[in-house]
XYZ file of C-alpha atoms in Angstrom:
306
model
C -4.807 -10.445 -16.284
C -4.414 -8.395 -13.114
C -5.489 -3.924 -13.677
C -7.229 -1.735 -11.164
C -9.439 1.007 -12.513
C -10.445 3.734 -10.296
C -13.981 4.365 -10.393
C -14.094 7.499 -8.342
C -11.299 9.315 -6.363
C -13.458 12.252 -3.716
C -14.436 11.309 -0.004
C -17.746 12.869 1.718
C -18.665 14.814 -1.440
C -18.052 14.805 -5.009
C -16.895 17.245 -6.609
C -16.970 18.828 -10.808
C -13.959 16.659 -11.300
C -13.799 14.039 -8.832
C -16.063 10.832 -8.655
C -17.304 9.241 -5.191
C -15.376 5.931 -5.130
C -15.060 3.090 -6.087
C -12.578 0.737 -7.497
C -12.437 -2.134 -10.277
C -9.684 -4.472 -9.657
C -9.282 -7.098 -12.581
C -7.552 -10.261 -10.383
C -7.185 -13.640 -13.103
C -10.526 -14.834 -13.487
C -12.460 -11.987 -10.954
C -13.885 -8.751 -10.829
C -13.953 -6.993 -7.443
C -15.403 -3.569 -6.910
C -14.821 -1.532 -4.396
C -16.750 0.546 -2.462
C -18.962 1.560 -5.146
C -20.736 5.276 -4.246
C -22.367 7.342 -6.018
C -22.144 7.421 -9.396
C -20.213 4.559 -9.866
C -22.582 2.471 -12.620
C -21.407 5.758 -15.212
C -17.696 5.606 -14.270
C -17.797 2.101 -15.170
C -19.107 3.519 -18.222
C -17.039 6.142 -18.708
C -14.099 3.638 -17.686
C -15.089 0.799 -19.826
C -15.554 -1.425 -17.077
C -19.209 -4.035 -18.255
C -21.208 -5.217 -14.916
C -20.635 -8.587 -16.431
C -16.853 -7.880 -15.013
C -17.942 -7.890 -11.493
C -18.153 -11.034 -9.355
C -17.335 -9.830 -5.939
C -18.610 -6.543 -4.086
C -16.972 -5.833 -1.592
C -17.511 -2.427 1.397
C -15.413 -1.879 3.887
C -17.553 0.150 5.401
C -21.800 1.832 5.215
C -20.639 5.711 4.939
C -23.364 6.992 1.672
C -19.970 7.860 -0.594
C -18.766 3.861 -0.299
C -21.880 2.128 -1.124
C -24.941 4.091 -2.324
C -23.892 3.200 -5.356
C -24.575 -0.320 -4.536
C -28.439 -0.708 -6.089
C -26.934 1.564 -9.130
C -24.590 -1.372 -10.007
C -26.890 -4.167 -9.421
C -30.161 -2.847 -10.554
C -27.033 -3.170 -14.572
C -25.753 -6.196 -13.686
C -30.022 -6.999 -14.115
C -30.270 -4.709 -17.003
C -27.757 -6.730 -18.490
C -28.382 -10.166 -17.677
C -25.413 -11.234 -15.266
C -26.188 -15.353 -14.670
C -23.170 -15.751 -12.369
C -23.723 -15.122 -8.042
C -22.187 -11.832 -7.042
C -21.046 -12.635 -3.696
C -20.989 -9.032 -1.473
C -19.033 -8.757 1.626
C -19.040 -5.582 3.904
C -18.901 -5.411 8.164
C -21.491 -7.030 9.416
C -23.374 -4.217 11.188
C -23.598 -2.580 8.607
C -26.126 -5.322 7.594
C -29.543 -3.349 7.793
C -27.819 -0.970 4.849
C -26.583 -3.874 2.389
C -30.125 -5.324 2.356
C -31.836 -1.992 2.233
C -29.314 -0.728 -0.555
C -30.324 -4.389 -2.353
C -33.505 -4.868 -1.402
C -34.393 -1.821 -3.907
C -32.122 -2.389 -6.544
C -33.587 -4.396 -9.809
C -34.704 -8.270 -9.291
C -32.703 -10.255 -11.352
C -29.129 -10.941 -9.757
C -28.143 -14.085 -7.749
C -27.044 -11.557 -5.048
C -25.251 -13.203 -1.658
C -24.379 -11.838 1.310
C -21.230 -12.450 3.511
C -21.099 -10.832 5.979
C -17.644 -11.211 8.432
C -16.954 -9.233 12.047
C -13.504 -9.896 12.802
C -10.939 -9.988 10.416
C -9.973 -13.041 8.251
C -10.417 -15.371 5.486
C -13.530 -14.670 3.788
C -13.503 -15.498 0.381
C -10.399 -17.778 -0.804
C -7.025 -16.418 -1.341
C -8.869 -12.392 -0.175
C -8.651 -11.522 3.879
C -10.068 -7.984 5.680
C -8.599 -7.187 8.259
C -10.072 -4.366 11.066
C -9.747 -1.171 10.376
C -10.365 2.591 12.816
C -13.129 4.641 11.668
C -16.365 6.437 13.473
C -17.462 3.849 12.426
C -17.310 -0.984 11.758
C -14.466 -0.696 9.212
C -12.508 -3.285 6.913
C -9.657 -3.145 5.124
C -9.049 -5.883 1.992
C -6.271 -7.864 0.848
C -6.316 -10.564 -1.828
C -2.642 -12.480 -2.002
C -1.390 -14.433 -4.589
C 0.434 -17.554 -3.098
C 4.220 -17.950 -3.480
C 5.657 -20.014 -6.179
C 8.296 -20.840 -8.894
C 9.932 -19.100 -11.864
C 11.044 -21.157 -13.841
C 14.887 -20.688 -15.677
C 15.547 -20.911 -19.121
C 19.239 -21.724 -19.348
C 19.035 -24.525 -16.803
C 15.666 -26.384 -18.133
C 17.260 -26.304 -21.141
C 20.260 -27.889 -20.024
C 18.804 -30.499 -19.009
C 17.185 -30.852 -22.049
C 13.606 -30.374 -21.162
C 10.983 -28.899 -23.387
C 7.229 -28.209 -24.603
C 4.787 -30.898 -22.415
C 7.890 -31.988 -20.958
C 7.372 -28.297 -18.648
C 4.411 -28.347 -17.094
C 5.189 -32.300 -16.597
C 8.047 -31.351 -13.877
C 5.640 -28.490 -12.893
C 2.976 -30.680 -12.149
C 4.928 -33.742 -10.886
C 7.349 -31.739 -9.102
C 10.055 -33.980 -10.796
C 10.683 -36.152 -14.243
C 13.899 -38.089 -15.469
C 15.354 -37.430 -12.195
C 15.738 -33.673 -12.234
C 14.100 -31.537 -9.485
C 11.241 -29.080 -9.873
C 14.102 -26.869 -7.425
C 16.799 -27.386 -9.537
C 15.283 -25.519 -12.613
C 13.052 -22.529 -11.002
C 13.536 -19.639 -8.739
C 11.619 -18.505 -5.758
C 8.690 -15.537 -6.503
C 7.097 -14.015 -4.140
C 2.967 -13.966 -4.691
C 1.550 -10.905 -6.166
C -0.573 -8.848 -3.193
C -2.784 -6.342 -3.083
C -4.338 -4.492 -0.633
C -7.136 -1.579 0.043
C -7.094 0.749 2.920
C -10.361 2.597 2.915
C -11.286 5.150 5.879
C -8.825 4.524 9.016
C -6.771 6.037 11.190
C -2.934 4.678 11.418
C -4.249 0.571 12.898
C -3.068 -2.359 13.260
C -5.442 -3.361 11.200
C -3.822 -0.962 8.299
C -0.706 -2.491 8.510
C -1.278 -5.558 8.333
C -2.820 -4.899 4.970
C 0.349 -2.707 3.595
C 2.592 -6.003 4.470
C 4.383 -6.638 1.659
C 1.687 -4.893 -0.891
C 2.856 -4.525 -4.836
C -0.064 -2.226 -5.467
C -1.711 -0.461 -1.913
C -4.624 1.389 -2.314
C -5.069 3.926 0.192
C -6.851 7.216 1.301
C -5.472 10.267 1.486
C -8.674 12.517 2.803
C -6.021 15.020 4.366
C -2.736 17.212 3.996
C 0.133 16.949 6.900
C -0.832 20.405 8.210
C -4.779 18.683 8.931
C -3.768 16.533 11.127
C -6.348 17.256 14.125
C -8.763 17.664 11.523
C -7.371 13.219 10.558
C -7.539 12.363 13.932
C -10.992 13.966 14.388
C -12.528 12.547 10.976
C -10.462 9.162 11.524
C -8.616 9.781 8.254
C -5.014 9.156 7.451
C -3.054 12.539 6.049
C -1.135 12.209 3.568
C 2.385 11.467 5.154
C 0.376 8.325 7.307
C -0.519 7.206 3.863
C 2.976 7.042 2.852
C 4.330 5.999 6.452
C 1.771 2.970 5.188
C 3.413 2.025 1.857
C 6.881 2.627 3.828
C 6.934 0.501 6.965
C 4.442 -1.936 5.014
C 7.275 -2.349 2.170
C 4.992 -2.240 0.417
C 5.523 -1.080 -3.871
C 2.965 1.048 -5.406
C 0.653 3.135 -3.519
C -2.163 4.464 -5.221
C -3.507 7.845 -3.120
C -6.900 8.409 -3.129
C -10.648 10.024 -0.795
C -9.450 13.284 -1.419
C -10.605 15.679 0.683
C -12.742 18.540 -1.693
C -11.066 21.694 -0.085
C -7.792 20.723 -1.675
C -8.346 21.542 -5.466
C -4.306 20.808 -6.435
C -3.077 17.672 -4.786
C -0.244 17.082 -6.516
C 1.329 18.422 -2.269
C -0.770 15.191 -1.136
C 1.140 13.113 -3.558
C 4.333 14.682 -2.502
C 4.117 15.074 1.146
C 2.884 10.673 0.813
C 6.233 10.563 -1.219
C 8.878 11.903 0.966
C 7.023 9.162 3.701
C 7.229 6.355 1.196
C 10.992 5.242 0.875
C 11.096 3.122 -2.194
C 7.503 2.931 -2.550
C 6.341 4.667 -5.980
C 3.462 7.111 -5.307
C 0.585 7.945 -7.080
C -1.791 11.196 -6.750
C -5.227 9.724 -8.853
C -7.838 11.084 -10.804
C -11.348 9.194 -11.472
C -10.071 6.455 -14.873
C -6.691 6.142 -13.741
C -5.233 2.485 -15.008
C -2.730 0.900 -12.923
C -0.480 -2.038 -13.407
C 0.892 -4.568 -10.508
C 4.624 -4.246 -10.916
C 6.671 -6.796 -11.908
C 7.040 -9.962 -9.517
C 9.459 -9.664 -7.339
C 11.936 -13.528 -6.366
C 11.793 -14.134 -2.211
C 14.184 -12.639 -0.059
C 17.555 -14.275 -0.005
C 18.341 -16.352 3.491
C 21.508 -14.848 5.143
C 24.071 -16.655 4.795
C 26.092 -18.649 8.004
C 29.246 -19.215 8.494
C 30.907 -22.134 9.979
C 31.072 -22.558 13.794
C 28.641 -19.283 13.414
C 25.266 -18.808 14.628
């Protein structure tokens, strides 16, 4: 199962209708909690997300609205007697803050700290890229390896069924039939999480071909000067991020409390987002992944052409 549960959508100051940040991603057997701000434990309760589901906690940076919920979440995990290790990923410059937050949580959880100081893979399939904020910040990206999809009509034509399908997948060839003859290439699914940042190369790399892109949208386009001053994205910039990266679904979040109606932000982002579906998130929203897409078809060449 793969699903994003939005726990909070406010930026620096929570509002009557929006909690501080918090995002839970169910990704097969993993449960990743991104940027737990204050109140995340309660939002998990309202959303039906159990503390036992969390296997990784990923912090983009150590501003309070992105991490002050960490002690409460860890304390709940201790209360629920979570036995598996909990890996916490965060920028290396925030090490003292993270250690302090972990120290005030209830003991009993096997917390494993993983600071990172540059781009790259921080866990199998999980990568980070630097963002452009007022302090060191990184976005996250989960990428499933590309694979192949079985074609039922071709399997039937070759008389391959039942356990033989798994055998063919494992061996690559069965009774003279090659795997490539009865399958089609399939792009792996990709998830990107881009939080507090001005436009930058790292954000572009994270958004590249994302099936589900979560991006901050702190300011409306009319407040572009404020966005640059505080190193945040406007709605239009978030939309362009999705368009340039070829993202399929863009989930907007991290809204400034100055906007009581974020429909205008969704509209501004959609105008710039190309073919991407844009949704302004509300607390407790859930988002599934789009159907898998096939691999791009390579261009054909004519005889004698180059």
